[in-house]
Amino acid sequence: MAQHQFQTEVSQLLHLIIHSLYSNREIFLRELISNASDALDKLKYLTVADDAYKSISLDPRIDISFDKDAKILSVSDNGIGMNEKDLVESLGTIARSGTRVFLEQLSADAKKDSNLIGRFGVGFYSAFMVAAKIEVTSRKAGEETAWKWTSEGRDNYDIESASRDSQGTTVLLHLTEEGCEYASRWSIEDIVKRYSNHVAFPIYLTYEEKEWDKDGKEKGSKTKTDRINSGTALWRRPKTELKEEDYREFYKNLGPAYGGDDEAPLHYVHTRAEGTLEYITLFYIPKKAPFDLYNVDYKPGVKLYVKRVFITDDDKELMPTYLRFVRGVIDSEDLPLNVSREILQQNKILMNIKNASVKKLLSEFKSMADNAASGGDEAKEKWETFIGQFNRPLKEGLYQDFANRDALQELVRFKSSTAEGWVSFSGYVSRMKSDQKNIYYITGGDEKTLRASPLLEAYTARGIEVLIMDDEIDDIVIPSLHGYRKETPGTDGKSEAQTWELKAVNRAGADEELGDKKDKAAEKEAKPLIEKIKKALGDRVKDVKLSRRLHDSPSCIVADEKDPTIQMAQMLKAMGQTEMPEVKPILEVNGEHPIVAGLKNVEDEARIADVAGVLLDQALLVEGVKLKDPADFVKRLNRLLIPV
């Protein structure tokens, strides 16, 4: 017998499970059944796809039994099984990212916390809520040796060789006093009906049934085995037969990484396609973004079946990256059962199913938005929840999915300088001034800083709305759009496409609509002053210009149309592009501001340099840019504060 130490984070988790997360103990059975179902799915796939496993005669099933007097409950399957290495990797460690986030999200609410167990892939350990000791006996398909894993849920576990007649896994729970309540036929049946009724494999319960004589006296008992789940793949049942509760329960049982808590999904889409292609999809939108949504190694949320045979749940090609938050199943009638996971990526049938599914999902999201605009508080709350959680991934789609860009442009939302809440491109266009030609936006670090930016002053004074884009991805995505395109009704009844150019107010050239006839004369008059400031700043700036966009502030910075903004440059450096050339801003000054106008008759080059330096540095600070030399800024400011 070999003794092993648990990974540190596993020990932490076990302590919490045993001592804190006990208010919803019954979920342990749901998690064990889910694991057994996954093991059967994997072996069923291998028996049709891998020659090494085709000789295995598989009659997939999950068996549950109990002995109340001995305080034992058993969950067994004849799935893929595990060998010694698998037991160590699966039961001795947990993916660090999942465990860390799980531990971080724990609260003081024990019931709420226990529901997080499945969501973060640590479901097996929930059995320690009801068991003082757990024995796992497993034999991997195709191997002769079985292994037994034993632990009391403390700091270590033992692994030794064992015997088992066939492949599969048996989890034997030595129940605590509190856990004994689950060693009963009625309790087990109730839990299975509520949580695991839709598992695609038959679940059998073995129990002792008492026998009575004609006088009503107990005369003995006999062992019975009954199937206790329907076993029908829910997605294949007609929608007319299904209730909201059915969809909700299936969502909980998709598996640890796909839902795994008691919170109902935000939305679901159930589709059956017939014709050239035959397939069924059932997709769910979670209320909360998956914890690994922004991880490079995120867990895909969609399972692929072929004629109800599980194929894969880890193929990122089933959904585009920007829809990685979608959970659910795709079940195809047209793919071959022995299709390899490598071939899937180039398979035309699957590509067509994927494309159709994406269009269906985007159409559903559009319906949610329309309902929010015309419906009641519930529809509005649903849409705001969706956008609050998944607005950023949808923006990624604008950059990635050219084919569906028009649909995505109608879905993404932004903040606004004039309107409350989330606004759309379409809503912006409907509020545009009659003589306005462009859609204006500003990008940067945070909403509060952007709203206070002097770059907005002239637009605000002229009643022009500016979209506030404080997500770092906006600086990359929005310039790639070039414009917002929308179909509008024509005079002849036919629709025609109209495109509005997107202009960043923090870029040179975005102020064309702000100009007037006096500009050229003002620029000519201010030319000597501009030359003074430009000379004083030297190579700190790319250029100095008289501003048309400033109203109250003395200065602002903008980026050249061909250069990245300072914020984008900082983001690219943070991503590892350290050798990119330094981006120099264009300084715009307000010729009518007293500070700038006061320099017209100043000949003292040192004072001009101090004023010019402060004008640039304060413009950088307002945009949230960290100064390279704060001490120099303070010295200049102090010199200027001395009375002349």
XYZ file of C-alpha atoms in Angstrom:
644
model
C 0.000 0.000 0.000
C 1.389 3.411 -1.029
C 0.520 6.522 0.936
C 0.266 9.885 -0.837
C -0.155 13.471 0.354
C -2.988 15.565 -0.990
C -2.140 18.710 -2.911
C -2.238 21.634 -0.435
C -5.299 23.180 -2.039
C -7.145 19.842 -1.860
C -6.525 19.714 1.896
C -7.930 23.238 2.232
C -10.947 22.253 0.186
C -11.608 19.067 2.135
C -11.476 20.933 5.431
C -14.050 23.430 4.176
C -16.317 20.727 2.756
C -16.285 18.637 5.911
C -16.634 21.473 8.411
C -18.559 24.215 6.610
C -20.438 23.243 3.454
C -22.969 20.905 4.964
C -26.342 22.587 4.421
C -26.981 20.987 1.025
C -25.354 17.572 1.461
C -27.556 15.758 -1.034
C -25.652 17.177 -4.011
C -22.907 14.589 -3.359
C -25.034 11.972 -5.137
C -25.622 14.237 -8.106
C -21.858 14.743 -8.461
C -21.000 11.031 -8.176
C -23.639 10.141 -10.773
C -22.348 12.887 -13.060
C -18.812 11.466 -12.803
C -20.110 7.959 -13.541
C -22.038 9.250 -16.560
C -18.903 10.947 -17.906
C -16.951 7.682 -17.522
C -19.622 5.799 -19.489
C -19.689 8.504 -22.177
C -15.937 8.189 -22.670
C -15.949 4.406 -22.970
C -19.000 4.391 -25.243
C -17.160 6.735 -27.597
C -13.999 4.610 -27.569
C -15.896 1.413 -28.385
C -16.954 2.914 -31.720
C -13.949 5.118 -32.479
C -10.876 3.212 -31.268
C -9.998 -0.281 -32.519
C -8.341 -1.108 -29.197
C -11.713 -0.885 -27.432
C -14.113 -2.257 -30.051
C -13.939 -5.764 -28.584
C -15.432 -4.557 -25.281
C -19.070 -5.508 -24.942
C -20.648 -2.510 -23.243
C -24.034 -2.494 -21.550
C -23.698 0.912 -19.863
C -25.296 1.353 -16.455
C -24.922 3.035 -13.079
C -25.742 1.022 -9.955
C -26.530 2.377 -6.502
C -26.893 0.264 -3.386
C -26.856 0.843 0.372
C -26.722 -0.912 3.730
C -28.174 1.285 6.451
C -27.030 -0.971 9.293
C -23.444 -1.004 8.026
C -23.639 2.734 7.144
C -22.508 2.119 3.569
C -23.639 3.594 0.253
C -22.166 2.544 -3.100
C -22.227 4.140 -6.566
C -20.822 1.958 -9.345
C -20.425 2.190 -13.127
C -18.900 0.083 -15.900
C -17.327 3.008 -17.716
C -13.753 3.823 -18.719
C -12.303 3.280 -15.231
C -8.976 4.491 -13.823
C -5.543 3.058 -13.213
C -3.103 4.073 -10.486
C -1.864 7.142 -12.358
C -5.410 8.302 -13.116
C -6.412 7.967 -9.453
C -3.507 10.166 -8.371
C -4.216 12.780 -11.031
C -7.996 12.787 -10.642
C -8.455 12.370 -6.889
C -5.197 13.664 -5.432
C -5.002 17.004 -7.213
C -7.327 19.626 -8.608
C -6.705 22.111 -11.416
C -5.190 25.011 -9.520
C -7.086 27.753 -11.335
C -10.448 26.173 -10.566
C -9.662 25.514 -6.934
C -8.254 28.956 -6.335
C -11.332 30.699 -7.741
C -13.579 28.307 -5.828
C -11.880 29.213 -2.564
C -11.963 32.923 -3.416
C -15.701 32.892 -4.070
C -16.674 31.253 -0.794
C -18.934 33.363 1.398
C -20.586 33.024 4.769
C -23.639 31.353 3.207
C -23.022 27.601 3.524
C -25.853 26.599 1.181
C -24.700 29.023 -1.499
C -21.104 27.874 -1.099
C -21.971 24.191 -1.367
C -23.621 24.921 -4.702
C -20.286 26.154 -6.052
C -18.800 22.664 -5.727
C -19.927 21.342 -9.094
C -19.266 24.605 -10.880
C -15.526 24.443 -10.228
C -14.953 20.765 -10.993
C -14.424 19.546 -7.428
C -17.626 17.497 -7.209
C -16.123 14.175 -6.064
C -14.951 15.742 -2.795
C -18.526 16.718 -1.901
C -18.967 13.069 -0.836
C -16.931 13.896 2.276
C -19.926 15.928 3.477
C -21.642 12.618 4.239
C -18.777 10.109 4.491
C -16.127 9.533 7.154
C -14.150 7.420 4.695
C -14.297 6.828 0.946
C -12.994 3.854 -0.996
C -12.723 4.054 -4.788
C -12.075 0.751 -6.555
C -11.417 1.116 -10.264
C -10.180 -0.881 -13.229
C -9.321 0.866 -16.458
C -10.794 -0.541 -19.671
C -8.264 -2.712 -21.469
C -6.177 -3.348 -18.347
C -6.168 -6.354 -16.012
C -5.172 -4.695 -12.730
C -7.613 -2.848 -10.499
C -6.660 -0.238 -7.900
C -8.227 0.986 -4.677
C -7.995 4.584 -3.480
C -8.843 5.184 0.197
C -9.051 8.380 2.208
C -10.660 9.760 5.350
C -10.574 13.274 3.927
C -7.590 14.517 5.870
C -4.074 15.162 4.561
C -3.371 11.908 2.744
C -4.778 8.969 0.834
C -3.701 5.387 0.146
C -3.546 3.490 -3.142
C -3.155 -0.284 -3.393
C -3.809 -2.992 -5.933
C -7.267 -4.570 -5.798
C -9.579 -6.826 -7.766
C -12.597 -6.036 -9.917
C -14.379 -8.331 -12.370
C -14.702 -5.774 -15.163
C -13.773 -2.252 -16.148
C -15.369 0.636 -14.299
C -15.409 2.355 -10.916
C -17.114 1.750 -7.579
C -17.268 4.553 -5.013
C -17.952 3.138 -1.534
C -18.977 5.660 1.114
C -18.652 4.862 4.821
C -21.353 7.214 6.009
C -21.256 9.493 9.032
C -24.209 9.574 11.457
C -25.609 12.577 9.586
C -24.964 10.898 6.228
C -27.023 7.835 7.136
C -30.210 9.654 6.165
C -29.214 9.032 2.529
C -28.991 5.266 3.014
C -32.648 4.793 2.135
C -34.577 3.930 -0.975
C -36.873 6.957 -0.805
C -34.089 9.444 -0.252
C -31.975 8.125 -3.131
C -34.918 7.946 -5.533
C -35.932 11.506 -4.654
C -32.433 12.886 -5.254
C -32.040 11.031 -8.556
C -35.457 12.200 -9.800
C -34.627 15.813 -8.965
C -31.019 15.998 -10.100
C -30.175 13.102 -12.426
C -33.388 11.957 -14.078
C -32.113 12.966 -17.520
C -28.770 11.157 -17.363
C -28.601 9.244 -20.648
C -27.625 5.936 -19.001
C -29.892 3.760 -16.839
C -29.479 4.216 -13.095
C -30.443 1.175 -11.004
C -31.121 1.064 -7.286
C -30.749 -2.209 -5.386
C -32.627 -2.441 -2.090
C -34.304 -4.886 0.275
C -38.089 -5.015 0.003
C -39.995 -6.414 2.942
C -42.598 -9.146 2.398
C -45.783 -9.498 4.404
C -48.144 -12.373 5.041
C -51.905 -12.223 4.672
C -52.258 -11.033 8.247
C -49.977 -8.050 7.668
C -47.031 -9.505 9.546
C -43.505 -9.223 8.147
C -42.336 -12.604 6.917
C -38.994 -11.654 5.357
C -37.509 -9.596 2.590
C -36.187 -9.957 -0.934
C -33.579 -8.079 -2.901
C -34.947 -5.933 -5.720
C -33.295 -3.802 -8.372
C -35.287 -1.036 -10.062
C -34.416 1.536 -12.642
C -34.964 4.976 -11.095
C -34.303 7.474 -13.917
C -36.030 8.080 -17.238
C -32.725 7.999 -19.153
C -34.172 9.930 -22.076
C -31.850 12.496 -23.603
C -33.819 15.619 -22.772
C -32.689 17.502 -25.867
C -34.271 14.803 -28.062
C -37.690 15.119 -26.470
C -40.269 17.401 -28.171
C -40.350 20.900 -26.705
C -44.091 20.515 -26.145
C -43.379 17.779 -23.571
C -40.870 19.834 -21.590
C -41.411 22.314 -18.795
C -39.179 25.098 -17.495
C -38.289 22.863 -14.565
C -37.067 20.116 -16.938
C -34.707 22.493 -18.704
C -33.489 23.896 -15.398
C -32.721 20.467 -13.932
C -30.915 19.347 -17.074
C -28.779 22.478 -16.935
C -27.635 21.517 -13.429
C -26.644 18.076 -14.678
C -24.676 19.025 -17.757
C -21.562 18.334 -15.689
C -19.291 20.199 -13.277
C -17.868 22.643 -15.795
C -21.165 23.433 -17.490
C -23.458 24.717 -14.769
C -23.181 22.779 -11.606
C -25.066 25.048 -9.234
C -28.679 25.563 -8.265
C -29.007 28.891 -10.037
C -31.312 28.713 -13.044
C -29.818 29.639 -16.437
C -30.483 33.118 -17.761
C -31.803 31.809 -21.078
C -31.955 28.635 -23.168
C -32.409 27.843 -26.868
C -33.709 24.431 -27.989
C -33.565 23.783 -31.750
C -34.313 20.792 -33.975
C -33.130 21.111 -37.590
C -34.452 18.800 -40.288
C -33.707 18.739 -43.985
C -30.277 18.748 -45.627
C -28.758 18.525 -42.160
C -30.412 16.868 -39.180
C -29.305 17.902 -35.743
C -30.565 19.032 -32.353
C -29.050 21.731 -30.185
C -29.838 22.810 -26.655
C -27.870 25.851 -25.551
C -27.878 27.644 -22.215
C -26.714 31.125 -21.270
C -25.524 31.243 -17.629
C -26.510 34.093 -15.334
C -22.879 34.520 -14.372
C -19.818 34.378 -16.573
C -17.749 31.183 -16.154
C -14.836 31.738 -13.785
C -12.325 30.923 -16.549
C -13.962 33.110 -19.225
C -10.775 35.115 -19.768
C -8.312 32.258 -19.314
C -6.420 31.068 -22.386
C -7.086 27.471 -21.300
C -10.813 27.998 -20.677
C -13.051 24.930 -20.504
C -15.402 24.755 -23.533
C -19.062 24.603 -22.600
C -20.620 22.541 -25.401
C -20.752 18.739 -25.634
C -20.921 16.988 -29.004
C -23.022 13.851 -29.517
C -23.616 11.797 -32.647
C -26.913 9.917 -32.537
C -26.820 10.273 -28.710
C -23.288 8.852 -28.518
C -21.002 11.231 -26.646
C -18.028 12.320 -28.789
C -16.253 15.162 -27.000
C -16.655 17.949 -24.457
C -13.267 19.610 -24.864
C -13.313 20.748 -28.490
C -13.040 24.533 -28.715
C -14.074 24.371 -32.371
C -17.717 23.669 -31.516
C -18.307 27.357 -30.766
C -16.391 30.487 -31.794
C -14.171 31.837 -29.031
C -16.376 34.844 -28.364
C -19.313 32.526 -27.518
C -17.275 30.405 -25.096
C -19.746 31.236 -22.324
C -22.490 29.193 -24.038
C -23.245 25.804 -22.436
C -25.172 22.892 -23.869
C -25.181 20.054 -26.393
C -25.046 19.490 -30.135
C -26.403 16.123 -31.326
C -25.876 15.350 -35.017
C -27.529 12.655 -37.128
C -25.117 13.104 -40.047
C -21.633 12.817 -38.552
C -20.064 9.320 -38.529
C -19.826 7.725 -35.089
C -16.139 7.036 -35.473
C -15.225 10.607 -36.409
C -11.903 11.529 -34.842
C -11.493 14.672 -32.778
C -8.757 15.868 -35.153
C -11.024 15.512 -38.209
C -13.810 17.447 -36.457
C -11.973 20.721 -36.950
C -12.155 20.398 -40.754
C -15.525 18.641 -40.973
C -17.943 20.502 -43.276
C -21.049 19.068 -41.621
C -19.966 20.265 -38.205
C -18.927 23.635 -39.642
C -22.413 24.096 -41.107
C -24.018 23.137 -37.795
C -21.716 25.559 -35.985
C -22.506 28.430 -38.377
C -26.246 27.837 -38.109
C -26.013 27.606 -34.313
C -24.120 30.899 -34.093
C -26.738 32.670 -36.197
C -29.509 31.197 -34.052
C -27.830 32.325 -30.833
C -27.228 35.848 -32.127
C -30.863 35.992 -33.229
C -31.941 34.966 -29.713
C -29.731 37.654 -28.183
C -31.329 40.209 -30.524
C -34.788 39.071 -29.389
C -33.708 39.528 -25.769
C -32.629 43.094 -26.603
C -35.894 43.846 -28.428
C -37.941 42.452 -25.548
C -35.993 44.630 -23.124
C -36.776 47.716 -25.214
C -40.491 47.001 -25.415
C -41.143 44.712 -22.442
C -41.407 45.034 -18.693
C -38.902 45.148 -15.855
C -38.171 41.409 -16.013
C -37.127 41.555 -19.679
C -34.985 44.638 -19.003
C -33.308 43.008 -16.023
C -32.592 39.879 -18.069
C -30.971 41.873 -20.858
C -28.931 44.031 -18.472
C -27.669 40.880 -16.751
C -26.673 39.416 -20.105
C -24.838 42.548 -21.259
C -23.217 43.030 -17.871
C -21.714 39.535 -18.065
C -21.070 38.988 -21.777
C -20.738 42.374 -23.506
C -16.967 42.054 -23.728
C -16.905 38.599 -25.400
C -19.441 39.877 -27.952
C -17.053 42.750 -28.724
C -14.359 40.140 -29.420
C -16.729 38.763 -32.038
C -16.691 42.093 -33.876
C -12.979 41.530 -34.406
C -13.116 37.767 -35.051
C -16.350 37.015 -36.906
C -16.640 39.104 -40.055
C -19.562 37.028 -41.380
C -21.741 37.969 -38.397
C -20.385 41.464 -37.815
C -23.643 43.222 -38.734
C -25.589 41.124 -36.211
C -22.968 41.675 -33.514
C -22.982 45.439 -34.105
C -26.643 45.442 -33.090
C -25.858 43.596 -29.844
C -22.812 45.282 -28.318
C -23.447 48.099 -25.860
C -21.589 51.136 -24.572
C -21.974 53.962 -22.073
C -22.861 57.443 -23.331
C -22.063 61.064 -22.557
C -25.768 61.995 -22.801
C -27.918 58.863 -22.289
C -28.238 56.718 -19.178
C -27.411 53.004 -18.999
C -26.222 50.889 -21.916
C -26.683 52.291 -25.422
C -26.395 50.721 -28.865
C -25.071 52.014 -32.163
C -28.647 51.963 -33.448
C -29.868 54.041 -30.508
C -27.034 56.518 -31.016
C -27.893 56.973 -34.699
C -31.553 57.575 -33.842
C -30.512 60.489 -31.582
C -27.969 62.085 -33.954
C -28.266 65.732 -34.919
C -29.627 66.202 -38.431
C -26.352 67.613 -39.735
C -24.124 65.088 -37.930
C -22.204 62.719 -40.192
C -20.185 60.557 -37.798
C -20.501 58.479 -34.635
C -18.124 59.792 -31.986
C -16.506 57.794 -29.207
C -13.732 58.059 -26.661
C -11.588 55.182 -25.366
C -9.494 54.961 -22.235
C -8.921 53.467 -18.827
C -12.065 54.065 -16.788
C -15.495 55.603 -17.209
C -15.075 58.365 -14.613
C -11.854 59.647 -16.202
C -13.344 59.573 -19.698
C -16.459 61.496 -18.654
C -14.232 64.220 -17.186
C -11.990 64.408 -20.261
C -11.601 67.884 -21.784
C -11.858 66.155 -25.167
C -15.641 66.018 -24.697
C -16.124 69.726 -23.986
C -16.822 71.019 -27.484
C -18.993 68.016 -28.365
C -21.033 68.528 -25.212
C -21.362 72.253 -25.936
C -22.732 71.445 -29.408
C -25.091 68.732 -28.142
C -23.194 65.897 -29.842
C -23.355 62.529 -28.089
C -20.094 60.650 -27.486
C -19.910 56.930 -26.699
C -17.842 56.175 -23.589
C -15.669 53.099 -24.209
C -13.767 52.195 -21.054
C -13.062 48.556 -21.894
C -9.444 48.008 -22.923
C -10.589 45.806 -25.805
C -12.449 48.764 -27.377
C -9.175 50.334 -28.493
C -8.479 47.245 -30.602
C -11.965 46.286 -31.782
C -13.619 49.581 -32.706
C -10.935 50.858 -35.134
C -11.287 47.565 -37.032
C -14.966 48.297 -37.769
C -14.380 51.476 -39.804
C -18.075 52.207 -39.561
C -21.520 51.173 -38.355
C -23.651 49.722 -41.118
C -27.425 49.488 -40.934
C -30.227 48.606 -43.307
C -32.773 51.447 -43.465
C -36.079 51.687 -45.387
C -35.668 53.450 -48.724
C -38.105 55.810 -50.428
C -39.192 53.070 -52.856
C -39.994 50.625 -50.069
C -36.755 48.696 -50.526
C -34.163 48.668 -47.784
C -30.812 50.303 -48.381
C -27.602 50.148 -46.405
C -26.268 53.258 -44.723
C -22.885 53.507 -43.031
C -21.744 55.993 -40.402
C -18.029 56.441 -39.840
C -16.732 55.891 -36.299
C -14.538 58.733 -35.077
C -12.428 58.618 -31.907
C -12.451 62.054 -30.278
C -9.012 61.301 -28.831
C -7.537 61.154 -32.337
C -6.505 63.942 -34.662
C -9.009 64.590 -37.449
C -12.116 63.755 -35.415
C -12.926 67.444 -34.916
C -13.863 68.280 -38.505
C -17.546 68.746 -37.687
C -16.599 71.173 -34.932
C -14.923 73.683 -37.286
C -16.284 77.033 -38.470
C -15.242 79.871 -40.762
C -13.269 81.612 -38.029
C -10.873 78.666 -37.617
C -8.445 79.548 -40.403
C -8.119 83.123 -39.228
C -7.662 81.975 -35.631
C -5.016 79.435 -36.659
C -3.093 82.110 -38.567
C -3.218 84.483 -35.625
C -2.145 81.762 -33.142
C 0.714 80.445 -35.301
C 3.519 82.308 -33.443
C 2.160 81.099 -30.094
C 1.910 77.509 -31.329
C 5.510 77.686 -32.571
C 6.653 78.875 -29.124
C 5.008 75.930 -27.379
C 6.202 73.430 -29.984
C 9.792 74.649 -29.628
C 9.600 74.450 -25.833
C 8.313 70.862 -25.840
C 10.685 69.595 -28.503
C 10.533 65.834 -29.081
C 8.094 65.223 -26.207
C 5.236 65.703 -28.690
C 4.565 64.817 -32.295
C 2.908 68.167 -32.964
C 1.149 71.117 -31.320
C -2.128 72.426 -32.732
C -4.805 74.979 -31.960
C -7.782 73.002 -30.698
C -11.352 73.148 -31.968
C -12.610 70.641 -29.403
C -11.671 72.446 -26.177
C -14.169 74.703 -24.454
C -13.100 75.219 -20.822
C -9.779 73.383 -20.470
C -6.437 74.832 -21.629
C -5.063 71.677 -23.268
C -5.611 68.076 -24.268
C -3.725 65.304 -26.004
C -4.816 63.288 -29.032
C -3.187 60.528 -31.055
C -2.228 60.799 -34.689
C -4.704 58.936 -36.904
C -2.039 56.366 -37.804
C -0.646 55.900 -34.289
C -2.026 53.788 -31.437
C -3.436 55.762 -28.528
C -1.239 56.032 -25.448
C -3.588 53.638 -23.615
C -3.315 51.081 -26.426
C 0.453 51.409 -26.457
C 0.546 50.754 -22.704
C -1.685 47.695 -23.146
C 0.493 46.302 -25.947
C 3.596 46.716 -23.795
C 1.860 44.925 -20.926
C 1.141 42.073 -23.377
C 4.861 41.709 -24.090
C 5.463 44.007 -27.068
C 8.214 45.866 -25.239
C 10.217 46.920 -28.303
C 7.515 48.979 -30.000
C 8.551 52.624 -30.634
C 7.428 55.301 -28.196
C 4.107 56.878 -29.132
C 4.252 60.657 -28.974
C 0.987 62.551 -28.489
C -0.277 65.596 -30.329
C -0.886 68.474 -27.906
C -3.898 70.654 -28.637
C -4.235 73.993 -26.838
C -7.215 76.251 -26.297
C -6.157 79.643 -27.702
C -8.895 81.432 -25.767
C -7.932 80.052 -22.373
C -6.156 82.634 -20.146
C -3.169 80.343 -19.496
C -2.521 79.850 -23.223
C -3.451 83.384 -24.279
C -1.140 84.726 -21.560
C 1.867 83.293 -23.399
C 1.365 85.466 -26.496
C 3.535 88.324 -25.267
C 5.913 86.272 -23.090
C 9.497 86.163 -24.364
C 11.071 84.437 -21.361
C 11.913 81.002 -22.809
C 12.212 79.406 -19.341
C 8.678 80.498 -18.425
C 7.330 79.375 -21.813
C 8.991 75.968 -21.232
C 7.422 75.689 -17.759
C 3.925 76.596 -18.980
C 4.202 74.337 -22.027
C 5.465 71.443 -19.872
C 2.606 71.843 -17.377
C 0.033 72.069 -20.219
C 1.299 68.755 -21.596
C 1.644 66.985 -18.249
C -1.807 67.957 -16.998
C -3.308 66.836 -20.307
C -1.603 63.473 -19.821
C -2.809 63.213 -16.209
C -6.402 63.943 -17.170
C -6.260 61.031 -19.628
C -5.003 58.705 -16.896
C -1.427 58.517 -18.209
C 1.371 58.094 -15.666
C 3.987 60.851 -15.928
C 7.538 59.775 -16.673
C 8.990 62.505 -14.430
C 6.515 63.632 -11.736
C 9.249 65.543 -9.906
C 9.888 67.731 -12.981
C 6.147 68.461 -13.226
C 6.040 69.558 -9.576
C 9.102 71.811 -9.994
C 7.587 73.523 -13.033
C 4.265 73.998 -11.264
C 5.947 75.449 -8.175
C 7.893 77.957 -10.269
C 4.713 79.083 -11.978
C 2.941 79.563 -8.634
C 5.492 82.151 -7.524
C 3.921 85.610 -8.069
C 5.485 87.493 -10.973
